[in-house]
Amino acid sequence: MTVWDKLIGQSAAAEVLTAAAEAARHIVERRIAEGASSAPATAADATPLEQERSMTHAWLITGPPGSGRSTAARAFAAALQCTGPQVGCGVCEGCRAVLADTHPDVTTSRTQKVVISIEEVRQLVSGAYAAPQEGRWRVIIVEDADRMVQRTTNTLLKAIEEPPERTVWLLCTPSPEDVLTTIRSRCRNVALRIPPADAVASYLVEESATRPEGPISPEIALQAARIAQSHIGRARPLAMDEEMRAIRRERITKIVRVRSAPEAVYEAKQLVDRTSQVAKDYLDREAPQAIADLKRTLGYDEKERIPPAIRSQIKDEEEKQQRIATRRQRDELDFALVDLLSFYRDVVVRQLGSEISVINTDLAPLVDELAAQSSTEQTLARMDAIAQARKRIAGNVPPQLAVEAMMITLRPQS
C-alpha cells in the first residue's frame, strides 16, 4: 500500500511527485543535520540533484474532471509528511493522518460554491505563515482553484511570490489557463490525463469486493467507467445503482427523440426541473442543518430570538447555502449535458465508420438509429449546440433559456 494507490492511471505524475517528495525529505534532513532546521528550507537550498528533481513551493495540478486532481494533491501532501522508510509509504502516522484529512499541517480548501471568496483566500494566506506543528511541511491544497476571480487570485499571488519557509501550495485546476499567468509562472505544473476505462473498472471492482451486496461485476464496472468517461466519482454510483443507469438512459432517449418545437421546450423544462430538484433537496435537507449548527456555535438555539449583532452572520450563512445549492444545480445540469455530448460523439463515430469503441454501449441501438437518420454535419451541429449551452450556463445565462435554445437545434431540421 502507498499513498498513490487511489491515483488511477497516472503513473507518470506519481513518479514526478514521488521524486519531488524525496527531494523535500533530503532538504529537511540536510538542514537538521547542519543544525539549521529553523532556517527557511526551500528549493534554493537543494543540492544539484534535488534541484533537478524540482521540489518547489508551489504546484499546479491540472487535468480534466475525474482525472484525480484532488487525489493527487492529497497523495503528494501525504508523501511530504511521510515519516516511513519509503517516501509515501501510506502506513506511517503522517501518511495516514493526511489521507484521513486530520493532519494539523495540511489545510484543504474545498468550495461547494460557484466562486471562492476573497475572505477564504485571505484565511489560507494567513495560515500559510504559521510554522508546521507536527509535520515537516505546511501544505495548503486549493481544490477548484479556477473558481477564484482575478481579485481573489491577486490576494494569493504575494504568498506564492514570497513563500514562507516550509510551506507548499498545491493548486488544482482543469488546465493551466484557468489561473492568472502570474500564478502559473510561479508554479510547477503536473498534468494528469484521463485514466483508461479498464483501469477505472478494475479499481471499482476491487473497491466493491467488501460490499454487503456483493462485488460489482467487471462488465457493469466497465460500462459505468465508459459512460462516466473514466470519471471515478461519477462511475462509482453508476456502477452500484441500476436505477441511476436507467434514469440516464431514459433522459438521453427522450431528448434525442424530440421532433417538434413544443416537445423541445417541454423536454428542456423537464431537464432543468430535474436538476433544480437537486438544489431544492439540498436547501430542504442540508442547508437548515448548517444554519442550525452555526447558531449553536454562536450559543443560540432555534427557539431563541437572534440578537441584531449576529443576524448578519446568519444571513451570510444563508446566502452561502444558496450559492452551494446553485453550484449543485449547475454541476448536475452540466453532467447531463456531458452525457448528451457523449451520445452524439458515438453517433459521429458510427457515421464515420470508425473502429473507435462507443461510450454508450447500453444505448447502441439508438446510436445506430440516429446515425442512419442524420448526416455527420447535422450531428456536429448538435454537438456544437450542446457545447454552446454549457458555455452559456457557465456565463450565468438562465439555464431554461440556454437549454431551450439547445433543444431546438437538436431536433430534426426539415
Short mmCIF file of C-alpha atoms in Angstrom, two decimals:
data_model
loop_
_atom_site.label_atom_id
_atom_site.label_comp_id
_atom_site.label_asym_id
_atom_site.label_seq_id
_atom_site.Cartn_x
_atom_site.Cartn_y
_atom_site.Cartn_z
CA MET A 1 0.00 0.00 0.00
CA THR A 2 1.24 3.50 -0.88
CA VAL A 3 -0.32 6.97 -0.97
CA TRP A 4 -0.60 6.65 -4.77
CA ASP A 5 -2.89 3.61 -4.80
CA LYS A 6 -6.04 5.66 -5.46
CA LEU A 7 -4.45 7.72 -8.21
CA ILE A 8 -5.61 5.59 -11.13
CA GLY A 9 -3.74 5.60 -14.44
CA GLN A 10 -1.35 8.42 -13.51
CA SER A 11 2.00 6.66 -13.18
CA ALA A 12 3.95 9.49 -14.85
CA ALA A 13 2.53 12.12 -12.48
CA ALA A 14 3.09 9.85 -9.47
CA GLU A 15 6.73 9.43 -10.50
CA VAL A 16 7.26 13.21 -10.70
CA LEU A 17 5.59 13.86 -7.35
CA THR A 18 7.43 11.00 -5.65
CA ALA A 19 10.77 12.38 -6.81
CA ALA A 20 9.80 15.83 -5.51
CA ALA A 21 8.78 14.39 -2.14
CA GLU A 22 12.11 12.57 -1.88
CA ALA A 23 13.92 15.84 -2.66
CA ALA A 24 11.83 17.58 0.01
CA ARG A 25 12.89 14.98 2.57
CA HIS A 26 16.55 15.49 1.63
CA ILE A 27 16.20 19.26 2.06
CA VAL A 28 14.76 18.97 5.57
CA GLU A 29 17.11 16.21 6.71
CA ARG A 30 20.17 18.09 5.50
CA ARG A 31 19.02 21.20 7.34
CA ILE A 32 18.54 19.21 10.52
CA ALA A 33 21.96 17.60 10.11
CA GLU A 34 23.52 21.02 9.69
CA GLY A 35 21.83 22.22 12.84
CA ALA A 36 19.89 24.89 10.97
CA SER A 37 16.42 23.40 10.90
CA SER A 38 14.89 26.73 11.84
CA ALA A 39 16.18 28.38 8.68
CA PRO A 40 13.99 28.50 5.58
CA ALA A 41 14.01 25.17 3.77
CA THR A 42 13.38 25.94 0.14
CA ALA A 43 14.34 24.52 -3.23
CA ALA A 44 17.12 27.11 -3.39
CA ASP A 45 18.89 25.20 -0.58
CA ALA A 46 18.82 21.94 -2.51
CA THR A 47 21.78 20.07 -3.91
CA PRO A 48 22.05 19.97 -7.74
CA LEU A 49 20.35 16.55 -7.75
CA GLU A 50 17.49 17.87 -5.63
CA GLN A 51 17.17 20.92 -7.85
CA GLU A 52 16.94 18.61 -10.85
CA ARG A 53 14.06 16.83 -9.13
CA SER A 54 12.47 20.28 -8.79
CA MET A 55 10.93 20.31 -5.37
CA THR A 56 9.31 23.72 -5.26
CA HIS A 57 6.97 25.69 -3.03
CA ALA A 58 4.03 25.96 -5.47
CA TRP A 59 2.43 23.33 -7.70
CA LEU A 60 -0.33 23.49 -10.28
CA ILE A 61 -2.03 20.11 -10.63
CA THR A 62 -4.13 20.10 -13.78
CA GLY A 63 -6.30 17.59 -15.57
CA PRO A 64 -9.83 17.04 -16.88
CA PRO A 65 -12.72 16.31 -14.48
CA GLY A 66 -12.33 12.85 -12.98
CA SER A 67 -8.59 12.63 -13.62
CA GLY A 68 -7.86 12.74 -9.87
CA ARG A 69 -6.51 16.24 -9.25
CA SER A 70 -7.59 16.32 -5.60
CA THR A 71 -6.45 12.74 -5.09
CA ALA A 72 -3.01 13.57 -6.50
CA ALA A 73 -2.72 16.67 -4.30
CA ARG A 74 -3.64 14.75 -1.17
CA ALA A 75 -1.26 11.90 -2.03
CA PHE A 76 1.57 14.38 -2.58
CA ALA A 77 0.78 16.10 0.72
CA ALA A 78 0.93 12.72 2.44
CA ALA A 79 4.29 11.95 0.79
CA LEU A 80 5.66 15.28 2.02
CA GLN A 81 4.61 14.46 5.60
CA CYS A 82 5.68 10.80 5.37
CA THR A 83 7.99 9.54 8.12
CA GLY A 84 8.31 5.97 6.87
CA PRO A 85 11.44 4.50 5.30
CA GLN A 86 9.84 4.71 1.84
CA VAL A 87 8.52 8.16 0.89
CA GLY A 88 4.75 7.92 0.51
CA CYS A 89 4.53 4.57 2.31
CA GLY A 90 0.86 5.06 3.14
CA VAL A 91 1.11 3.34 6.54
CA CYS A 92 3.07 5.72 8.76
CA GLU A 93 1.30 8.15 11.08
CA GLY A 94 1.99 11.12 8.81
CA CYS A 95 0.58 9.44 5.70
CA ARG A 96 -2.49 8.11 7.47
CA ALA A 97 -3.30 11.47 9.07
CA VAL A 98 -3.15 13.30 5.73
CA LEU A 99 -5.22 10.70 3.91
CA ALA A 100 -7.79 10.84 6.73
CA ASP A 101 -7.84 14.64 6.44
CA THR A 102 -6.80 15.08 10.08
CA HIS A 103 -3.19 16.25 9.78
CA PRO A 104 -2.77 19.65 11.52
CA ASP A 105 -0.23 20.88 8.95
CA VAL A 106 -2.32 20.12 5.86
CA THR A 107 -5.14 22.52 5.03
CA THR A 108 -7.58 21.70 2.26
CA SER A 109 -9.81 24.37 0.78
CA ARG A 110 -12.90 22.80 -0.78
CA THR A 111 -15.67 25.00 -2.07
CA GLN A 112 -19.18 23.95 -2.92
CA LYS A 113 -19.96 27.48 -4.04
CA VAL A 114 -19.80 28.98 -7.51
CA VAL A 115 -16.68 31.01 -6.61
CA ILE A 116 -14.04 31.00 -3.87
CA SER A 117 -14.40 34.18 -1.84
CA ILE A 118 -11.55 36.58 -1.13
CA GLU A 119 -12.12 36.08 2.62
CA GLU A 120 -11.45 32.35 2.26
CA VAL A 121 -8.19 33.00 0.40
CA ARG A 122 -7.08 35.56 2.97
CA GLN A 123 -7.52 32.95 5.70
CA LEU A 124 -5.41 30.48 3.72
CA VAL A 125 -2.66 33.05 3.19
CA SER A 126 -2.68 33.93 6.89
CA GLY A 127 -2.36 30.26 7.84
CA ALA A 128 0.47 29.76 5.34
CA TYR A 129 2.83 31.82 7.51
CA ALA A 130 2.49 29.54 10.52
CA ALA A 131 5.32 27.06 11.07
CA PRO A 132 4.50 23.33 10.82
CA GLN A 133 3.28 21.90 14.14
CA GLU A 134 3.94 18.19 13.71
CA GLY A 135 4.96 17.54 10.12
CA ARG A 136 7.91 18.61 8.03
CA TRP A 137 5.95 20.98 5.79
CA ARG A 138 2.83 23.11 5.92
CA VAL A 139 0.78 22.11 2.89
CA ILE A 140 -2.18 24.08 1.56
CA ILE A 141 -4.38 22.39 -1.04
CA VAL A 142 -6.80 24.55 -3.01
CA GLU A 143 -9.30 22.41 -4.89
CA ASP A 144 -11.09 24.12 -7.80
CA ALA A 145 -8.59 26.99 -7.85
CA ASP A 146 -10.17 28.01 -11.16
CA ARG A 147 -13.15 29.27 -9.15
CA MET A 148 -11.15 32.24 -7.91
CA VAL A 149 -11.85 35.55 -9.66
CA GLN A 150 -8.92 37.79 -10.58
CA ARG A 151 -9.12 40.00 -7.48
CA THR A 152 -9.13 36.92 -5.26
CA THR A 153 -6.20 35.37 -7.12
CA ASN A 154 -4.16 38.54 -6.65
CA THR A 155 -4.52 38.05 -2.89
CA LEU A 156 -2.82 34.68 -3.28
CA LEU A 157 -0.05 35.98 -5.55
CA LYS A 158 2.17 37.56 -2.89
CA ALA A 159 2.16 34.41 -0.74
CA ILE A 160 3.38 32.44 -3.77
CA GLU A 161 5.89 35.09 -4.86
CA GLU A 162 7.41 35.29 -1.36
CA PRO A 163 6.81 31.82 0.06
CA PRO A 164 7.00 31.24 3.81
CA GLU A 165 9.52 28.69 4.95
CA ARG A 166 8.42 25.09 4.63
CA THR A 167 5.07 25.99 3.07
CA VAL A 168 3.87 24.26 -0.09
CA TRP A 169 0.87 25.38 -2.18
CA LEU A 170 -1.00 22.79 -4.26
CA LEU A 171 -3.49 24.40 -6.67
CA CYS A 172 -5.88 22.14 -8.58
CA THR A 173 -7.46 23.31 -11.85
CA PRO A 174 -8.69 21.70 -15.08
CA SER A 175 -6.00 23.49 -17.14
CA PRO A 176 -3.10 25.92 -16.59
CA GLU A 177 -5.04 28.65 -18.44
CA ASP A 178 -7.65 28.64 -15.66
CA VAL A 179 -5.38 30.69 -13.38
CA LEU A 180 -3.60 34.02 -13.90
CA THR A 181 -0.35 33.97 -15.86
CA THR A 182 1.43 35.45 -12.83
CA ILE A 183 0.31 32.49 -10.71
CA ARG A 184 1.01 29.95 -13.43
CA SER A 185 4.55 31.18 -13.98
CA ARG A 186 5.41 30.65 -10.31
CA CYS A 187 4.10 27.08 -10.10
CA ARG A 188 5.38 23.79 -11.40
CA ASN A 189 2.70 22.10 -13.48
CA VAL A 190 1.85 18.43 -13.18
CA ALA A 191 -0.64 17.43 -15.86
CA LEU A 192 -2.92 14.45 -15.30
CA ARG A 193 -4.63 12.53 -18.07
CA ILE A 194 -7.97 10.79 -18.33
CA PRO A 195 -7.34 7.30 -16.92
CA PRO A 196 -8.15 4.28 -19.11
CA ALA A 197 -11.67 2.95 -18.62
CA ASP A 198 -10.42 -0.57 -17.90
CA ALA A 199 -8.16 0.77 -15.12
CA VAL A 200 -11.12 2.58 -13.55
CA ALA A 201 -13.26 -0.54 -13.89
CA SER A 202 -10.64 -2.70 -12.19
CA TYR A 203 -10.42 -0.21 -9.33
CA LEU A 204 -14.22 -0.19 -8.89
CA VAL A 205 -14.36 -3.99 -8.82
CA GLU A 206 -11.56 -4.17 -6.26
CA GLU A 207 -13.13 -1.41 -4.15
CA SER A 208 -16.53 -3.15 -4.13
CA ALA A 209 -15.14 -6.53 -3.02
CA THR A 210 -16.19 -5.99 0.60
CA ARG A 211 -19.69 -4.65 -0.09
CA PRO A 212 -22.51 -6.44 1.77
CA GLU A 213 -24.43 -6.58 -1.53
CA GLY A 214 -21.52 -8.31 -3.19
CA PRO A 215 -18.89 -7.03 -5.62
CA ILE A 216 -19.72 -5.22 -8.85
CA SER A 217 -19.37 -7.38 -11.94
CA PRO A 218 -16.47 -6.47 -14.25
CA GLU A 219 -18.93 -5.92 -17.13
CA ILE A 220 -21.05 -3.41 -15.19
CA ALA A 221 -17.94 -1.68 -13.83
CA LEU A 222 -16.52 -1.27 -17.35
CA GLN A 223 -19.83 0.01 -18.69
CA ALA A 224 -20.05 2.56 -15.85
CA ALA A 225 -16.44 3.64 -16.40
CA ARG A 226 -17.11 4.20 -20.09
CA ILE A 227 -20.32 6.19 -19.75
CA ALA A 228 -18.75 8.25 -16.96
CA GLN A 229 -15.79 8.81 -19.32
CA SER A 230 -13.39 7.49 -16.66
CA HIS A 231 -14.57 9.96 -14.02
CA ILE A 232 -14.25 7.77 -10.92
CA GLY A 233 -16.56 9.91 -8.81
CA ARG A 234 -19.34 9.54 -11.38
CA ALA A 235 -18.57 5.95 -12.33
CA ARG A 236 -18.89 4.66 -8.77
CA PRO A 237 -22.62 5.45 -8.23
CA LEU A 238 -23.45 4.42 -11.79
CA ALA A 239 -21.80 1.04 -11.24
CA MET A 240 -23.59 0.49 -7.93
CA ASP A 241 -27.07 1.75 -8.84
CA GLU A 242 -29.04 0.22 -11.71
CA GLU A 243 -31.80 2.79 -11.22
CA MET A 244 -29.34 5.62 -11.84
CA ARG A 245 -28.23 3.97 -15.07
CA ALA A 246 -31.86 3.54 -16.14
CA ILE A 247 -32.67 7.21 -15.42
CA ARG A 248 -29.70 8.27 -17.52
CA ARG A 249 -30.78 6.06 -20.45
CA GLU A 250 -34.33 7.38 -20.27
CA ARG A 251 -33.20 11.01 -20.15
CA ILE A 252 -30.98 10.70 -23.21
CA THR A 253 -33.60 8.72 -25.14
CA LYS A 254 -36.32 11.33 -24.56
CA ILE A 255 -34.09 14.21 -25.61
CA VAL A 256 -32.78 12.68 -28.84
CA ARG A 257 -36.31 11.67 -29.88
CA VAL A 258 -37.63 15.23 -29.71
CA ARG A 259 -39.23 16.15 -33.04
CA SER A 260 -41.20 19.39 -32.64
CA ALA A 261 -40.55 22.81 -31.10
CA PRO A 262 -43.20 22.29 -28.35
CA GLU A 263 -41.56 18.96 -27.48
CA ALA A 264 -38.18 20.69 -27.34
CA VAL A 265 -39.46 23.35 -24.93
CA TYR A 266 -41.15 20.69 -22.78
CA GLU A 267 -38.07 18.46 -22.54
CA ALA A 268 -35.92 21.49 -21.77
CA LYS A 269 -38.18 22.34 -18.83
CA GLN A 270 -38.14 18.71 -17.67
CA LEU A 271 -34.34 18.58 -17.72
CA VAL A 272 -33.92 21.90 -15.90
CA ASP A 273 -36.60 20.99 -13.35
CA ARG A 274 -34.89 17.66 -12.58
CA THR A 275 -31.55 19.34 -11.98
CA SER A 276 -33.21 22.14 -9.99
CA GLN A 277 -34.62 19.47 -7.70
CA VAL A 278 -31.06 18.65 -6.64
CA ALA A 279 -30.65 22.22 -5.39
CA LYS A 280 -34.07 22.18 -3.74
CA ASP A 281 -33.31 18.91 -1.95
CA TYR A 282 -30.09 20.42 -0.63
CA LEU A 283 -31.87 23.54 0.64
CA ASP A 284 -34.56 21.40 2.27
CA ARG A 285 -32.27 18.82 3.91
CA GLU A 286 -28.72 20.05 4.39
CA ALA A 287 -28.84 23.86 4.44
CA PRO A 288 -31.11 24.10 7.54
CA GLN A 289 -28.73 21.82 9.43
CA ALA A 290 -25.74 24.01 8.50
CA ILE A 291 -27.57 27.12 9.72
CA ALA A 292 -28.65 25.38 12.93
CA ASP A 293 -25.04 24.29 13.54
CA LEU A 294 -23.88 27.89 13.15
CA LYS A 295 -26.49 29.10 15.65
CA ARG A 296 -25.37 26.51 18.18
CA THR A 297 -21.75 27.53 17.64
CA LEU A 298 -22.76 31.12 18.39
CA GLY A 299 -24.59 29.96 21.54
CA TYR A 300 -28.22 30.18 20.43
CA ASP A 301 -30.84 27.53 19.83
CA GLU A 302 -33.74 27.53 17.39
CA LYS A 303 -36.26 28.90 19.92
CA GLU A 304 -34.26 31.95 20.94
CA ARG A 305 -34.58 35.31 19.26
CA ILE A 306 -31.41 36.09 17.33
CA PRO A 307 -29.79 39.37 18.50
CA PRO A 308 -29.20 42.00 15.79
CA ALA A 309 -25.44 41.78 16.40
CA ILE A 310 -25.19 38.32 14.88
CA ARG A 311 -28.03 38.42 12.36
CA SER A 312 -25.57 39.36 9.66
CA GLN A 313 -23.63 36.13 10.29
CA ILE A 314 -26.81 34.10 9.94
CA LYS A 315 -27.69 35.97 6.75
CA ASP A 316 -24.20 35.34 5.35
CA GLU A 317 -24.58 31.63 6.07
CA GLU A 318 -27.98 31.55 4.36
CA GLU A 319 -26.51 33.23 1.28
CA LYS A 320 -23.60 30.78 1.33
CA GLN A 321 -26.01 27.83 1.39
CA GLN A 322 -27.91 29.30 -1.54
CA ARG A 323 -24.66 29.58 -3.52
CA ILE A 324 -23.84 25.96 -2.73
CA ALA A 325 -27.28 24.91 -3.98
CA THR A 326 -26.78 26.92 -7.17
CA ARG A 327 -23.47 25.19 -7.84
CA ARG A 328 -25.00 21.76 -7.26
CA GLN A 329 -27.73 22.51 -9.79
CA ARG A 330 -25.18 23.72 -12.35
CA ASP A 331 -22.98 20.69 -11.83
CA GLU A 332 -25.92 18.31 -12.19
CA LEU A 333 -27.09 20.04 -15.37
CA ASP A 334 -23.57 20.01 -16.78
CA PHE A 335 -23.28 16.27 -16.09
CA ALA A 336 -26.50 15.76 -18.08
CA LEU A 337 -25.17 17.82 -21.00
CA VAL A 338 -21.86 15.95 -20.99
CA ASP A 339 -23.81 12.67 -21.13
CA LEU A 340 -25.72 14.01 -24.13
CA LEU A 341 -22.49 15.14 -25.77
CA SER A 342 -21.02 11.66 -25.35
CA PHE A 343 -24.09 10.17 -27.09
CA TYR A 344 -23.69 12.35 -30.17
CA ARG A 345 -19.98 11.60 -30.15
CA ASP A 346 -20.93 7.93 -30.54
CA VAL A 347 -23.26 8.85 -33.41
CA VAL A 348 -20.38 10.57 -35.24
CA VAL A 349 -18.18 7.53 -34.67
CA ARG A 350 -20.81 5.35 -36.34
CA GLN A 351 -21.37 7.80 -39.21
CA LEU A 352 -17.65 7.96 -39.99
CA GLY A 353 -17.31 4.19 -39.86
CA SER A 354 -14.57 4.47 -37.25
CA GLU A 355 -13.36 1.46 -35.32
CA ILE A 356 -13.26 3.52 -32.10
CA SER A 357 -15.42 1.96 -29.39
CA VAL A 358 -18.66 3.71 -28.48
CA ILE A 359 -19.06 5.09 -24.97
CA ASN A 360 -22.77 4.41 -24.54
CA THR A 361 -22.85 0.67 -25.11
CA ASP A 362 -26.22 0.48 -23.32
CA LEU A 363 -27.69 2.80 -25.97
CA ALA A 364 -26.04 1.21 -29.01
CA PRO A 365 -29.34 0.56 -30.92
CA LEU A 366 -30.37 4.20 -30.51
CA VAL A 367 -26.90 5.35 -31.61
CA ASP A 368 -27.23 3.26 -34.80
CA GLU A 369 -30.75 4.56 -35.41
CA LEU A 370 -29.73 8.22 -35.19
CA ALA A 371 -26.58 7.64 -37.23
CA ALA A 372 -28.74 6.30 -40.08
CA GLN A 373 -31.32 9.10 -39.85
CA SER A 374 -28.94 12.07 -39.91
CA SER A 375 -25.77 13.34 -41.54
CA THR A 376 -22.39 13.89 -39.94
CA GLU A 377 -22.83 17.65 -40.42
CA GLN A 378 -26.13 17.58 -38.50
CA THR A 379 -24.57 15.61 -35.66
CA LEU A 380 -21.63 18.01 -35.40
CA ALA A 381 -24.07 20.96 -35.34
CA ARG A 382 -25.90 19.29 -32.47
CA MET A 383 -22.66 18.80 -30.57
CA ASP A 384 -21.86 22.49 -31.11
CA ALA A 385 -25.27 23.40 -29.71
CA ILE A 386 -24.62 21.37 -26.54
CA ALA A 387 -21.18 22.96 -26.12
CA GLN A 388 -22.73 26.40 -26.58
CA ALA A 389 -25.39 25.65 -23.94
CA ARG A 390 -22.69 24.65 -21.45
CA LYS A 391 -20.77 27.85 -22.18
CA ARG A 392 -23.88 30.00 -21.75
CA ILE A 393 -24.84 28.38 -18.44
CA ALA A 394 -21.28 28.86 -17.17
CA GLY A 395 -21.68 32.52 -18.15
CA ASN A 396 -24.81 32.85 -15.97
CA VAL A 397 -27.38 32.70 -18.76
CA PRO A 398 -30.65 31.35 -17.21
CA PRO A 399 -30.47 27.55 -17.65
CA GLN A 400 -34.02 27.36 -19.05
CA LEU A 401 -33.19 29.71 -21.93
CA ALA A 402 -29.85 28.04 -22.70
CA VAL A 403 -31.33 24.52 -22.72
CA GLU A 404 -34.36 25.54 -24.79
CA ALA A 405 -32.11 27.01 -27.48
CA MET A 406 -30.08 23.80 -27.46
CA MET A 407 -33.15 21.57 -27.72
CA ILE A 408 -34.48 23.48 -30.72
CA THR A 409 -31.19 22.77 -32.52
CA LEU A 410 -31.16 19.09 -31.55
CA ARG A 411 -34.49 18.27 -33.20
CA PRO A 412 -34.50 17.16 -36.89
CA GLN A 413 -34.45 20.10 -39.27
CA SER A 414 -36.94 19.99 -42.16
#
